[in-house]
Amino acid sequence: MTKSEQLQAISNAVIEGELDDAVEATKAALSENIDPMDILNEGLMTGADEVGKRFERFEYFLPELMLAGRALKGAMEEVKPALLSKYAGATNQVQGKVVSATVQTDIHDIGKNIVSSMLTASGFEVTDMGVDVPLKSIIDKAEEIGADVICLSALLTTSMPFMKDLIKLLEARGIREKYIVLVGGASVNETWAKAIGSDGTAKNAADAVKLAREKVQARK
Amino acid sequence: MLNYLEILDRANDGTYLTEENWDLEKVAMTARRLVKKYKLEWNKDELITDDAQLSEAIWKAGYEMAVELGAYSRSTERIIQLSQDEIDNGIRNMPQEVVMGEGKDARTLYARHLHDERAPLFFGGSPGTPIPERIFLANVMSYMQEPLIDLATCGTLVEVDGREVRTGNPIEIVSTRRELQYMRQGLKRVGRAGMGMLAAQSSVSELGDLAAAHPDYLRKCDSHLVPVLNELKMDHRNISRAVNSLEYGMVNASLPCVIVGGLGGGPAGSAVVNVASYLVANITCLADYHILHPIHVRHVATSTREVLWVINATAQAFARHAPSIIVSDIYPKSGAGTKELLYETAANAIVNAVSGGHLEGVGAADGNAPNCSGLEARLMAEVALATHRMKMSLKDANQFVLQLLPKYEHVFTQDGNPGKPFDEVYDTVSVTPLDFWQKMYDEVKTELKEMGLQL
């Protein structure tokens, strides 16, 4: 296979959500000495972008996003060591670590899952803590893994105040500046996101990925 | 009927499975397989189908999914397996009639059949919408006073006495009881004290729900929500709502909000998941009736083509094969003070009325803002009753809806269409629509009449 075909195979495996194929195609490309940065950008990310576009067009649904996320995560495990050895620190320049959670008392997870899957499929390292997560646990996890971004989700208007509480808790602990705090949910809008002192919100998952990328890159 | 303690035992002792595997390996994969097996396809131009074979196929696929999967306990990460006999018993035992309310205001909800001779009933209110306390009473009265409204529902109080309500906080008890106090007060003030309610909407966790199970708040003749989590999941918090009402005796309304474009995939798979959700909810929610409220994964609204199709497919599947009491939520994208809200409401009302549902609404502006009023609920009831009086065929109903869609579909490609808050479309003292809002309603009603709707 030519280099272009090999990268296409990686991209296709992500688009089809085939974990084993994505891993195998990535291994094959590495064994052919294809530049790991090309594997990342022209293989994995190209596939991830296409998945995002199909989701926006209502051709792909949540399962396809989740499967693509799985495939990308598996392939990233293969490509990451090669990237690190060839481009020291490069992976940290193109992606960030994210802790995502639906805040305490709220058990809605679809919106968070979509954003988590899109972030994963876009090369972020996402620790998804699930739903109804206590604020203290979210902060502790962010500290533990050295997160760049904390993504908070709440569908319920009566759970949204806990996002504000988390920011106040970060301030009280003196670590607010360490994190980009992004908030989302059906009732969350820009005015509210600004009022509670977050770093922003997005109206859909694709914009959330863009926002996270911009914010992380602006810090580096 | 399955002893409820048995359900709890199964939640504790069932097969262990991670939630991600339940979502992907069980729900998503089963939906995909069943859509292929039964050759299910949605049609963006046939939102109300008169294809009995398609309806039967959707019913069979949903039934197969319920028997195969059962439910999942998120609290214990275990599968609550249900046998085919138990699913069948659940169908047989579904109430065919439920009396809600009391005295002269009592109404009997019934299991609707396709082309039922009896008219649908109407719940008036904007269910679950955040409403400030200062306008809460006037807002609920704007629905309760509408003569065509049979039953009352309401939004969620987001603050009490100036304090922000937080779920699971003691203030949730205060807000839920306060909501019920306003509801009971409103019913008295419009002279319909005995009207039945679907309320305790301010109870997001089980706290408020348990605190409201008292004759001064939710009476035994009222109903409350027992949600099914996305998809086919329960947790102990929500099971507590059902268990609490076992002895108290409130009416249980199951609420699966199936995400169209979520784990079930597109509209066809989502309809299968919705059918399965009701069959499971018969047992796990001890449901007396079901709320039909699919949500669009991107647009939320129930007035999108995809969601209208799922509403029709799900309600028809039950109306044809296992009549059950289904109450269909109307949640348009647009808010009060916009014509689009009225077009969306009309389209939704037609679909719901001919598909075998009762109607609830209107959760205007996606239920995200207090931009809702009794006027759009009036139109919801008028349109549904017109379709019923006209004995509208499924084919004709589809044509009406197709004519309405171009009048509002642009709201899905723009940045919402939220309209105005209740106190900017109604005089909150006299509880009457402001002139501009009344005029919009009159104009849209004239348009609907010109389209052939016998309003």
PDB file of N, CA and C in Angstrom, chain B residues 164-253:
ATOM      1  N   GLU B 164     -31.866  30.601  44.966  1.00  0.00           N
ATOM      2  CA  GLU B 164     -31.734  29.670  43.850  1.00  0.00           C
ATOM      3  C   GLU B 164     -32.042  28.239  44.328  1.00  0.00           C
ATOM      4  N   VAL B 165     -32.848  27.523  43.555  1.00  0.00           N
ATOM      5  CA  VAL B 165     -33.149  26.132  43.915  1.00  0.00           C
ATOM      6  C   VAL B 165     -32.041  25.226  43.403  1.00  0.00           C
ATOM      7  N   ARG B 166     -31.581  24.337  44.241  1.00  0.00           N
ATOM      8  CA  ARG B 166     -30.571  23.354  43.848  1.00  0.00           C
ATOM      9  C   ARG B 166     -31.114  21.958  44.089  1.00  0.00           C
ATOM     10  N   THR B 167     -30.951  21.125  43.076  1.00  0.00           N
ATOM     11  CA  THR B 167     -31.435  19.747  43.191  1.00  0.00           C
ATOM     12  C   THR B 167     -30.742  19.025  44.343  1.00  0.00           C
ATOM     13  N   GLY B 168     -31.529  18.255  45.081  1.00  0.00           N
ATOM     14  CA  GLY B 168     -30.960  17.440  46.140  1.00  0.00           C
ATOM     15  C   GLY B 168     -30.672  18.212  47.415  1.00  0.00           C
ATOM     16  N   ASN B 169     -30.827  19.523  47.348  1.00  0.00           N
ATOM     17  CA  ASN B 169     -30.624  20.396  48.489  1.00  0.00           C
ATOM     18  C   ASN B 169     -31.956  20.473  49.232  1.00  0.00           C
ATOM     19  N   PRO B 170     -31.945  20.724  50.553  1.00  0.00           N
ATOM     20  CA  PRO B 170     -33.240  20.832  51.253  1.00  0.00           C
ATOM     21  C   PRO B 170     -34.198  21.818  50.591  1.00  0.00           C
ATOM     22  N   ILE B 171     -33.657  22.794  49.870  1.00  0.00           N
ATOM     23  CA  ILE B 171     -34.539  23.789  49.240  1.00  0.00           C
ATOM     24  C   ILE B 171     -35.416  23.150  48.153  1.00  0.00           C
ATOM     25  N   GLU B 172     -35.017  21.960  47.670  1.00  0.00           N
ATOM     26  CA  GLU B 172     -35.855  21.272  46.683  1.00  0.00           C
ATOM     27  C   GLU B 172     -37.202  20.878  47.307  1.00  0.00           C
ATOM     28  N   ILE B 173     -37.170  20.533  48.590  1.00  0.00           N
ATOM     29  CA  ILE B 173     -38.424  20.192  49.288  1.00  0.00           C
ATOM     30  C   ILE B 173     -39.317  21.428  49.327  1.00  0.00           C
ATOM     31  N   VAL B 174     -38.693  22.562  49.668  1.00  0.00           N
ATOM     32  CA  VAL B 174     -39.461  23.814  49.761  1.00  0.00           C
ATOM     33  C   VAL B 174     -40.043  24.170  48.395  1.00  0.00           C
ATOM     34  N   SER B 175     -39.211  24.062  47.347  1.00  0.00           N
ATOM     35  CA  SER B 175     -39.673  24.496  46.018  1.00  0.00           C
ATOM     36  C   SER B 175     -40.791  23.594  45.494  1.00  0.00           C
ATOM     37  N   THR B 176     -40.696  22.290  45.747  1.00  0.00           N
ATOM     38  CA  THR B 176     -41.732  21.385  45.248  1.00  0.00           C
ATOM     39  C   THR B 176     -43.052  21.637  45.973  1.00  0.00           C
ATOM     40  N   ARG B 177     -42.960  21.813  47.290  1.00  0.00           N
ATOM     41  CA  ARG B 177     -44.197  22.088  48.040  1.00  0.00           C
ATOM     42  C   ARG B 177     -44.769  23.449  47.635  1.00  0.00           C
ATOM     43  N   ARG B 178     -43.901  24.421  47.407  1.00  0.00           N
ATOM     44  CA  ARG B 178     -44.363  25.753  46.994  1.00  0.00           C
ATOM     45  C   ARG B 178     -45.069  25.661  45.636  1.00  0.00           C
ATOM     46  N   GLU B 179     -44.460  24.887  44.736  1.00  0.00           N
ATOM     47  CA  GLU B 179     -45.086  24.683  43.406  1.00  0.00           C
ATOM     48  C   GLU B 179     -46.504  24.134  43.565  1.00  0.00           C
ATOM     49  N   LEU B 180     -46.626  23.106  44.403  1.00  0.00           N
ATOM     50  CA  LEU B 180     -47.954  22.499  44.600  1.00  0.00           C
ATOM     51  C   LEU B 180     -48.924  23.458  45.271  1.00  0.00           C
ATOM     52  N   GLN B 181     -48.414  24.311  46.165  1.00  0.00           N
ATOM     53  CA  GLN B 181     -49.296  25.309  46.791  1.00  0.00           C
ATOM     54  C   GLN B 181     -49.845  26.267  45.732  1.00  0.00           C
ATOM     55  N   TYR B 182     -48.965  26.697  44.826  1.00  0.00           N
ATOM     56  CA  TYR B 182     -49.420  27.584  43.744  1.00  0.00           C
ATOM     57  C   TYR B 182     -50.413  26.865  42.830  1.00  0.00           C
ATOM     58  N   MET B 183     -50.130  25.604  42.539  1.00  0.00           N
ATOM     59  CA  MET B 183     -51.020  24.845  41.659  1.00  0.00           C
ATOM     60  C   MET B 183     -52.416  24.719  42.270  1.00  0.00           C
ATOM     61  N   ARG B 184     -52.461  24.350  43.532  1.00  0.00           N
ATOM     62  CA  ARG B 184     -53.768  24.179  44.183  1.00  0.00           C
ATOM     63  C   ARG B 184     -54.499  25.513  44.281  1.00  0.00           C
ATOM     64  N   GLN B 185     -53.717  26.565  44.576  1.00  0.00           N
ATOM     65  CA  GLN B 185     -54.297  27.914  44.655  1.00  0.00           C
ATOM     66  C   GLN B 185     -54.857  28.334  43.290  1.00  0.00           C
ATOM     67  N   GLY B 186     -54.076  28.077  42.249  1.00  0.00           N
ATOM     68  CA  GLY B 186     -54.506  28.433  40.893  1.00  0.00           C
ATOM     69  C   GLY B 186     -55.795  27.717  40.509  1.00  0.00           C
ATOM     70  N   LEU B 187     -55.854  26.427  40.813  1.00  0.00           N
ATOM     71  CA  LEU B 187     -57.061  25.654  40.472  1.00  0.00           C
ATOM     72  C   LEU B 187     -58.286  26.223  41.180  1.00  0.00           C
ATOM     73  N   LYS B 188     -58.105  26.590  42.447  1.00  0.00           N
ATOM     74  CA  LYS B 188     -59.236  27.180  43.189  1.00  0.00           C
ATOM     75  C   LYS B 188     -59.650  28.490  42.547  1.00  0.00           C
ATOM     76  N   ARG B 189     -58.675  29.310  42.175  1.00  0.00           N
ATOM     77  CA  ARG B 189     -58.999  30.644  41.654  1.00  0.00           C
ATOM     78  C   ARG B 189     -59.712  30.593  40.304  1.00  0.00           C
ATOM     79  N   VAL B 190     -59.458  29.556  39.530  1.00  0.00           N
ATOM     80  CA  VAL B 190     -60.192  29.454  38.248  1.00  0.00           C
ATOM     81  C   VAL B 190     -61.464  28.616  38.406  1.00  0.00           C
ATOM     82  N   GLY B 191     -61.759  28.212  39.624  1.00  0.00           N
ATOM     83  CA  GLY B 191     -63.009  27.481  39.872  1.00  0.00           C
ATOM     84  C   GLY B 191     -62.971  26.025  39.456  1.00  0.00           C
ATOM     85  N   ARG B 192     -61.756  25.452  39.431  1.00  0.00           N
ATOM     86  CA  ARG B 192     -61.639  24.044  39.028  1.00  0.00           C
ATOM     87  C   ARG B 192     -60.758  23.294  40.037  1.00  0.00           C
ATOM     88  N   ALA B 193     -61.127  23.421  41.317  1.00  0.00           N
ATOM     89  CA  ALA B 193     -60.281  22.900  42.400  1.00  0.00           C
ATOM     90  C   ALA B 193     -60.022  21.403  42.296  1.00  0.00           C
ATOM     91  N   GLY B 194     -60.953  20.695  41.665  1.00  0.00           N
ATOM     92  CA  GLY B 194     -60.795  19.244  41.603  1.00  0.00           C
ATOM     93  C   GLY B 194     -60.008  18.743  40.414  1.00  0.00           C
ATOM     94  N   MET B 195     -59.511  19.662  39.581  1.00  0.00           N
ATOM     95  CA  MET B 195     -58.785  19.242  38.376  1.00  0.00           C
ATOM     96  C   MET B 195     -57.561  18.386  38.737  1.00  0.00           C
ATOM     97  N   GLY B 196     -57.341  17.313  38.001  1.00  0.00           N
ATOM     98  CA  GLY B 196     -56.186  16.457  38.250  1.00  0.00           C
ATOM     99  C   GLY B 196     -54.900  17.090  37.743  1.00  0.00           C
ATOM    100  N   MET B 197     -53.798  16.714  38.353  1.00  0.00           N
ATOM    101  CA  MET B 197     -52.517  17.338  37.990  1.00  0.00           C
ATOM    102  C   MET B 197     -51.456  16.281  37.669  1.00  0.00           C
ATOM    103  N   LEU B 198     -50.555  16.669  36.801  1.00  0.00           N
ATOM    104  CA  LEU B 198     -49.266  15.979  36.668  1.00  0.00           C
ATOM    105  C   LEU B 198     -48.261  17.013  37.165  1.00  0.00           C
ATOM    106  N   ALA B 199     -47.808  16.833  38.382  1.00  0.00           N
ATOM    107  CA  ALA B 199     -47.021  17.920  38.974  1.00  0.00           C
ATOM    108  C   ALA B 199     -45.867  17.382  39.820  1.00  0.00           C
ATOM    109  N   ALA B 200     -45.381  18.228  40.734  1.00  0.00           N
ATOM    110  CA  ALA B 200     -44.105  18.028  41.433  1.00  0.00           C
ATOM    111  C   ALA B 200     -42.983  18.098  40.405  1.00  0.00           C
ATOM    112  N   GLN B 201     -43.144  19.008  39.450  1.00  0.00           N
ATOM    113  CA  GLN B 201     -42.138  19.166  38.395  1.00  0.00           C
ATOM    114  C   GLN B 201     -40.855  19.776  38.950  1.00  0.00           C
ATOM    115  N   SER B 202     -40.972  20.429  40.135  1.00  0.00           N
ATOM    116  CA  SER B 202     -39.768  21.018  40.736  1.00  0.00           C
ATOM    117  C   SER B 202     -38.933  19.968  41.454  1.00  0.00           C
ATOM    118  N   SER B 203     -39.455  18.745  41.494  1.00  0.00           N
ATOM    119  CA  SER B 203     -38.710  17.672  42.142  1.00  0.00           C
ATOM    120  C   SER B 203     -37.852  16.960  41.120  1.00  0.00           C
ATOM    121  N   VAL B 204     -36.596  17.307  41.104  1.00  0.00           N
ATOM    122  CA  VAL B 204     -35.715  16.677  40.131  1.00  0.00           C
ATOM    123  C   VAL B 204     -35.121  15.409  40.721  1.00  0.00           C
ATOM    124  N   SER B 205     -34.687  15.484  41.971  1.00  0.00           N
ATOM    125  CA  SER B 205     -34.288  14.243  42.633  1.00  0.00           C
ATOM    126  C   SER B 205     -35.563  13.677  43.260  1.00  0.00           C
ATOM    127  N   GLU B 206     -35.434  12.626  44.034  1.00  0.00           N
ATOM    128  CA  GLU B 206     -36.608  12.038  44.672  1.00  0.00           C
ATOM    129  C   GLU B 206     -37.075  12.862  45.870  1.00  0.00           C
ATOM    130  N   LEU B 207     -36.225  13.774  46.353  1.00  0.00           N
ATOM    131  CA  LEU B 207     -36.529  14.515  47.590  1.00  0.00           C
ATOM    132  C   LEU B 207     -37.873  15.227  47.531  1.00  0.00           C
ATOM    133  N   GLY B 208     -38.049  16.061  46.522  1.00  0.00           N
ATOM    134  CA  GLY B 208     -39.270  16.840  46.410  1.00  0.00           C
ATOM    135  C   GLY B 208     -40.478  15.954  46.196  1.00  0.00           C
ATOM    136  N   ASP B 209     -40.290  14.909  45.400  1.00  0.00           N
ATOM    137  CA  ASP B 209     -41.388  13.997  45.091  1.00  0.00           C
ATOM    138  C   ASP B 209     -41.921  13.349  46.372  1.00  0.00           C
ATOM    139  N   LEU B 210     -40.996  12.878  47.202  1.00  0.00           N
ATOM    140  CA  LEU B 210     -41.417  12.231  48.448  1.00  0.00           C
ATOM    141  C   LEU B 210     -42.089  13.249  49.361  1.00  0.00           C
ATOM    142  N   ALA B 211     -41.558  14.469  49.358  1.00  0.00           N
ATOM    143  CA  ALA B 211     -42.095  15.501  50.254  1.00  0.00           C
ATOM    144  C   ALA B 211     -43.476  15.985  49.810  1.00  0.00           C
ATOM    145  N   ALA B 212     -43.821  15.735  48.564  1.00  0.00           N
ATOM    146  CA  ALA B 212     -45.100  16.245  48.052  1.00  0.00           C
ATOM    147  C   ALA B 212     -46.205  15.197  48.112  1.00  0.00           C
ATOM    148  N   ALA B 213     -45.870  13.978  48.517  1.00  0.00           N
ATOM    149  CA  ALA B 213     -46.884  12.916  48.579  1.00  0.00           C
ATOM    150  C   ALA B 213     -47.733  13.098  49.834  1.00  0.00           C
ATOM    151  N   HIS B 214     -48.629  14.052  49.768  1.00  0.00           N
ATOM    152  CA  HIS B 214     -49.454  14.401  50.920  1.00  0.00           C
ATOM    153  C   HIS B 214     -50.713  15.069  50.357  1.00  0.00           C
ATOM    154  N   PRO B 215     -51.860  14.800  50.957  1.00  0.00           N
ATOM    155  CA  PRO B 215     -53.111  15.348  50.387  1.00  0.00           C
ATOM    156  C   PRO B 215     -53.116  16.870  50.221  1.00  0.00           C
ATOM    157  N   ASP B 216     -52.289  17.580  50.978  1.00  0.00           N
ATOM    158  CA  ASP B 216     -52.237  19.042  50.811  1.00  0.00           C
ATOM    159  C   ASP B 216     -51.477  19.441  49.547  1.00  0.00           C
ATOM    160  N   TYR B 217     -50.691  18.517  49.021  1.00  0.00           N
ATOM    161  CA  TYR B 217     -49.867  18.833  47.845  1.00  0.00           C
ATOM    162  C   TYR B 217     -50.349  17.976  46.666  1.00  0.00           C
ATOM    163  N   LEU B 218     -49.707  16.836  46.445  1.00  0.00           N
ATOM    164  CA  LEU B 218     -50.186  15.922  45.392  1.00  0.00           C
ATOM    165  C   LEU B 218     -51.202  14.973  46.009  1.00  0.00           C
ATOM    166  N   ARG B 219     -52.427  15.030  45.498  1.00  0.00           N
ATOM    167  CA  ARG B 219     -53.450  14.127  46.023  1.00  0.00           C
ATOM    168  C   ARG B 219     -53.293  12.742  45.371  1.00  0.00           C
ATOM    169  N   LYS B 220     -54.036  11.784  45.891  1.00  0.00           N
ATOM    170  CA  LYS B 220     -53.960  10.441  45.290  1.00  0.00           C
ATOM    171  C   LYS B 220     -54.507  10.447  43.861  1.00  0.00           C
ATOM    172  N   CYS B 221     -55.330  11.438  43.569  1.00  0.00           N
ATOM    173  CA  CYS B 221     -55.920  11.508  42.223  1.00  0.00           C
ATOM    174  C   CYS B 221     -55.020  12.284  41.258  1.00  0.00           C
ATOM    175  N   ASP B 222     -53.823  12.641  41.696  1.00  0.00           N
ATOM    176  CA  ASP B 222     -52.871  13.346  40.828  1.00  0.00           C
ATOM    177  C   ASP B 222     -51.770  12.381  40.396  1.00  0.00           C
ATOM    178  N   SER B 223     -50.957  12.844  39.455  1.00  0.00           N
ATOM    179  CA  SER B 223     -49.876  11.971  38.995  1.00  0.00           C
ATOM    180  C   SER B 223     -48.525  12.655  39.118  1.00  0.00           C
ATOM    181  N   HIS B 224     -47.511  11.834  39.144  1.00  0.00           N
ATOM    182  CA  HIS B 224     -46.128  12.327  39.187  1.00  0.00           C
ATOM    183  C   HIS B 224     -45.300  11.521  38.195  1.00  0.00           C
ATOM    184  N   LEU B 225     -44.109  12.010  37.920  1.00  0.00           N
ATOM    185  CA  LEU B 225     -43.269  11.374  36.900  1.00  0.00           C
ATOM    186  C   LEU B 225     -42.321  10.342  37.495  1.00  0.00           C
ATOM    187  N   VAL B 226     -42.203   9.215  36.804  1.00  0.00           N
ATOM    188  CA  VAL B 226     -41.178   8.226  37.156  1.00  0.00           C
ATOM    189  C   VAL B 226     -40.331   8.036  35.890  1.00  0.00           C
ATOM    190  N   PRO B 227     -39.189   8.732  35.813  1.00  0.00           N
ATOM    191  CA  PRO B 227     -38.406   8.709  34.566  1.00  0.00           C
ATOM    192  C   PRO B 227     -37.724   7.371  34.284  1.00  0.00           C
ATOM    193  N   VAL B 228     -37.607   7.074  32.990  1.00  0.00           N
ATOM    194  CA  VAL B 228     -36.709   6.006  32.520  1.00  0.00           C
ATOM    195  C   VAL B 228     -35.507   6.749  31.953  1.00  0.00           C
ATOM    196  N   LEU B 229     -34.322   6.391  32.406  1.00  0.00           N
ATOM    197  CA  LEU B 229     -33.138   7.125  31.963  1.00  0.00           C
ATOM    198  C   LEU B 229     -32.699   6.607  30.591  1.00  0.00           C
ATOM    199  N   ASN B 230     -31.965   7.448  29.857  1.00  0.00           N
ATOM    200  CA  ASN B 230     -31.543   7.072  28.500  1.00  0.00           C
ATOM    201  C   ASN B 230     -30.448   6.031  28.546  1.00  0.00           C
ATOM    202  N   GLU B 231     -30.646   4.937  27.848  1.00  0.00           N
ATOM    203  CA  GLU B 231     -31.887   4.360  27.398  1.00  0.00           C
ATOM    204  C   GLU B 231     -32.122   3.066  28.159  1.00  0.00           C
ATOM    205  N   LEU B 232     -33.397   2.854  28.507  1.00  0.00           N
ATOM    206  CA  LEU B 232     -33.812   1.634  29.208  1.00  0.00           C
ATOM    207  C   LEU B 232     -33.096   1.453  30.550  1.00  0.00           C
ATOM    208  N   LYS B 233     -32.842   2.570  31.219  1.00  0.00           N
ATOM    209  CA  LYS B 233     -32.143   2.493  32.506  1.00  0.00           C
ATOM    210  C   LYS B 233     -33.013   3.028  33.642  1.00  0.00           C
ATOM    211  N   MET B 234     -32.779   2.496  34.820  1.00  0.00           N
ATOM    212  CA  MET B 234     -33.404   3.011  36.035  1.00  0.00           C
ATOM    213  C   MET B 234     -32.271   3.281  37.031  1.00  0.00           C
ATOM    214  N   ASP B 235     -32.584   4.017  38.092  1.00  0.00           N
ATOM    215  CA  ASP B 235     -31.661   4.068  39.222  1.00  0.00           C
ATOM    216  C   ASP B 235     -32.481   4.088  40.503  1.00  0.00           C
ATOM    217  N   HIS B 236     -31.815   3.881  41.613  1.00  0.00           N
ATOM    218  CA  HIS B 236     -32.552   3.761  42.872  1.00  0.00           C
ATOM    219  C   HIS B 236     -33.310   5.039  43.214  1.00  0.00           C
ATOM    220  N   ARG B 237     -32.730   6.184  42.824  1.00  0.00           N
ATOM    221  CA  ARG B 237     -33.403   7.450  43.135  1.00  0.00           C
ATOM    222  C   ARG B 237     -34.764   7.513  42.463  1.00  0.00           C
ATOM    223  N   ASN B 238     -34.816   7.110  41.219  1.00  0.00           N
ATOM    224  CA  ASN B 238     -36.088   7.187  40.510  1.00  0.00           C
ATOM    225  C   ASN B 238     -37.016   6.034  40.870  1.00  0.00           C
ATOM    226  N   ILE B 239     -36.429   4.882  41.176  1.00  0.00           N
ATOM    227  CA  ILE B 239     -37.269   3.771  41.623  1.00  0.00           C
ATOM    228  C   ILE B 239     -37.961   4.159  42.937  1.00  0.00           C
ATOM    229  N   SER B 240     -37.281   4.977  43.759  1.00  0.00           N
ATOM    230  CA  SER B 240     -37.878   5.406  45.034  1.00  0.00           C
ATOM    231  C   SER B 240     -39.194   6.136  44.815  1.00  0.00           C
ATOM    232  N   ARG B 241     -39.281   6.876  43.714  1.00  0.00           N
ATOM    233  CA  ARG B 241     -40.532   7.598  43.429  1.00  0.00           C
ATOM    234  C   ARG B 241     -41.687   6.620  43.260  1.00  0.00           C
ATOM    235  N   ALA B 242     -41.432   5.546  42.504  1.00  0.00           N
ATOM    236  CA  ALA B 242     -42.489   4.561  42.257  1.00  0.00           C
ATOM    237  C   ALA B 242     -42.821   3.809  43.536  1.00  0.00           C
ATOM    238  N   VAL B 243     -41.790   3.428  44.274  1.00  0.00           N
ATOM    239  CA  VAL B 243     -42.009   2.649  45.494  1.00  0.00           C
ATOM    240  C   VAL B 243     -42.812   3.466  46.502  1.00  0.00           C
ATOM    241  N   ASN B 244     -42.487   4.752  46.614  1.00  0.00           N
ATOM    242  CA  ASN B 244     -43.197   5.596  47.576  1.00  0.00           C
ATOM    243  C   ASN B 244     -44.683   5.671  47.267  1.00  0.00           C
ATOM    244  N   SER B 245     -45.018   5.636  45.987  1.00  0.00           N
ATOM    245  CA  SER B 245     -46.435   5.793  45.653  1.00  0.00           C
ATOM    246  C   SER B 245     -47.196   4.468  45.710  1.00  0.00           C
ATOM    247  N   LEU B 246     -46.471   3.355  45.960  1.00  0.00           N
ATOM    248  CA  LEU B 246     -47.152   2.065  46.070  1.00  0.00           C
ATOM    249  C   LEU B 246     -48.241   2.125  47.130  1.00  0.00           C
ATOM    250  N   GLU B 247     -47.886   2.641  48.298  1.00  0.00           N
ATOM    251  CA  GLU B 247     -48.867   2.679  49.381  1.00  0.00           C
ATOM    252  C   GLU B 247     -49.647   3.975  49.390  1.00  0.00           C
ATOM    253  N   TYR B 248     -48.986   5.083  49.031  1.00  0.00           N
ATOM    254  CA  TYR B 248     -49.709   6.356  49.045  1.00  0.00           C
ATOM    255  C   TYR B 248     -50.791   6.361  47.966  1.00  0.00           C
ATOM    256  N   GLY B 249     -50.424   5.864  46.777  1.00  0.00           N
ATOM    257  CA  GLY B 249     -51.469   5.658  45.761  1.00  0.00           C
ATOM    258  C   GLY B 249     -51.557   6.687  44.664  1.00  0.00           C
ATOM    259  N   MET B 250     -50.514   7.497  44.441  1.00  0.00           N
ATOM    260  CA  MET B 250     -50.566   8.450  43.317  1.00  0.00           C
ATOM    261  C   MET B 250     -50.508   7.700  41.981  1.00  0.00           C
ATOM    262  N   VAL B 251     -50.871   8.403  40.939  1.00  0.00           N
ATOM    263  CA  VAL B 251     -50.820   7.824  39.597  1.00  0.00           C
ATOM    264  C   VAL B 251     -49.392   7.976  39.067  1.00  0.00           C
ATOM    265  N   ASN B 252     -48.814   6.881  38.587  1.00  0.00           N
ATOM    266  CA  ASN B 252     -47.437   6.923  38.078  1.00  0.00           C
ATOM    267  C   ASN B 252     -47.422   7.149  36.566  1.00  0.00           C
ATOM    268  N   ALA B 253     -46.702   8.170  36.140  1.00  0.00           N
ATOM    269  CA  ALA B 253     -46.529   8.414  34.702  1.00  0.00           C
ATOM    270  C   ALA B 253     -45.078   8.129  34.348  1.00  0.00           C
TER     271      ALA B 253
END
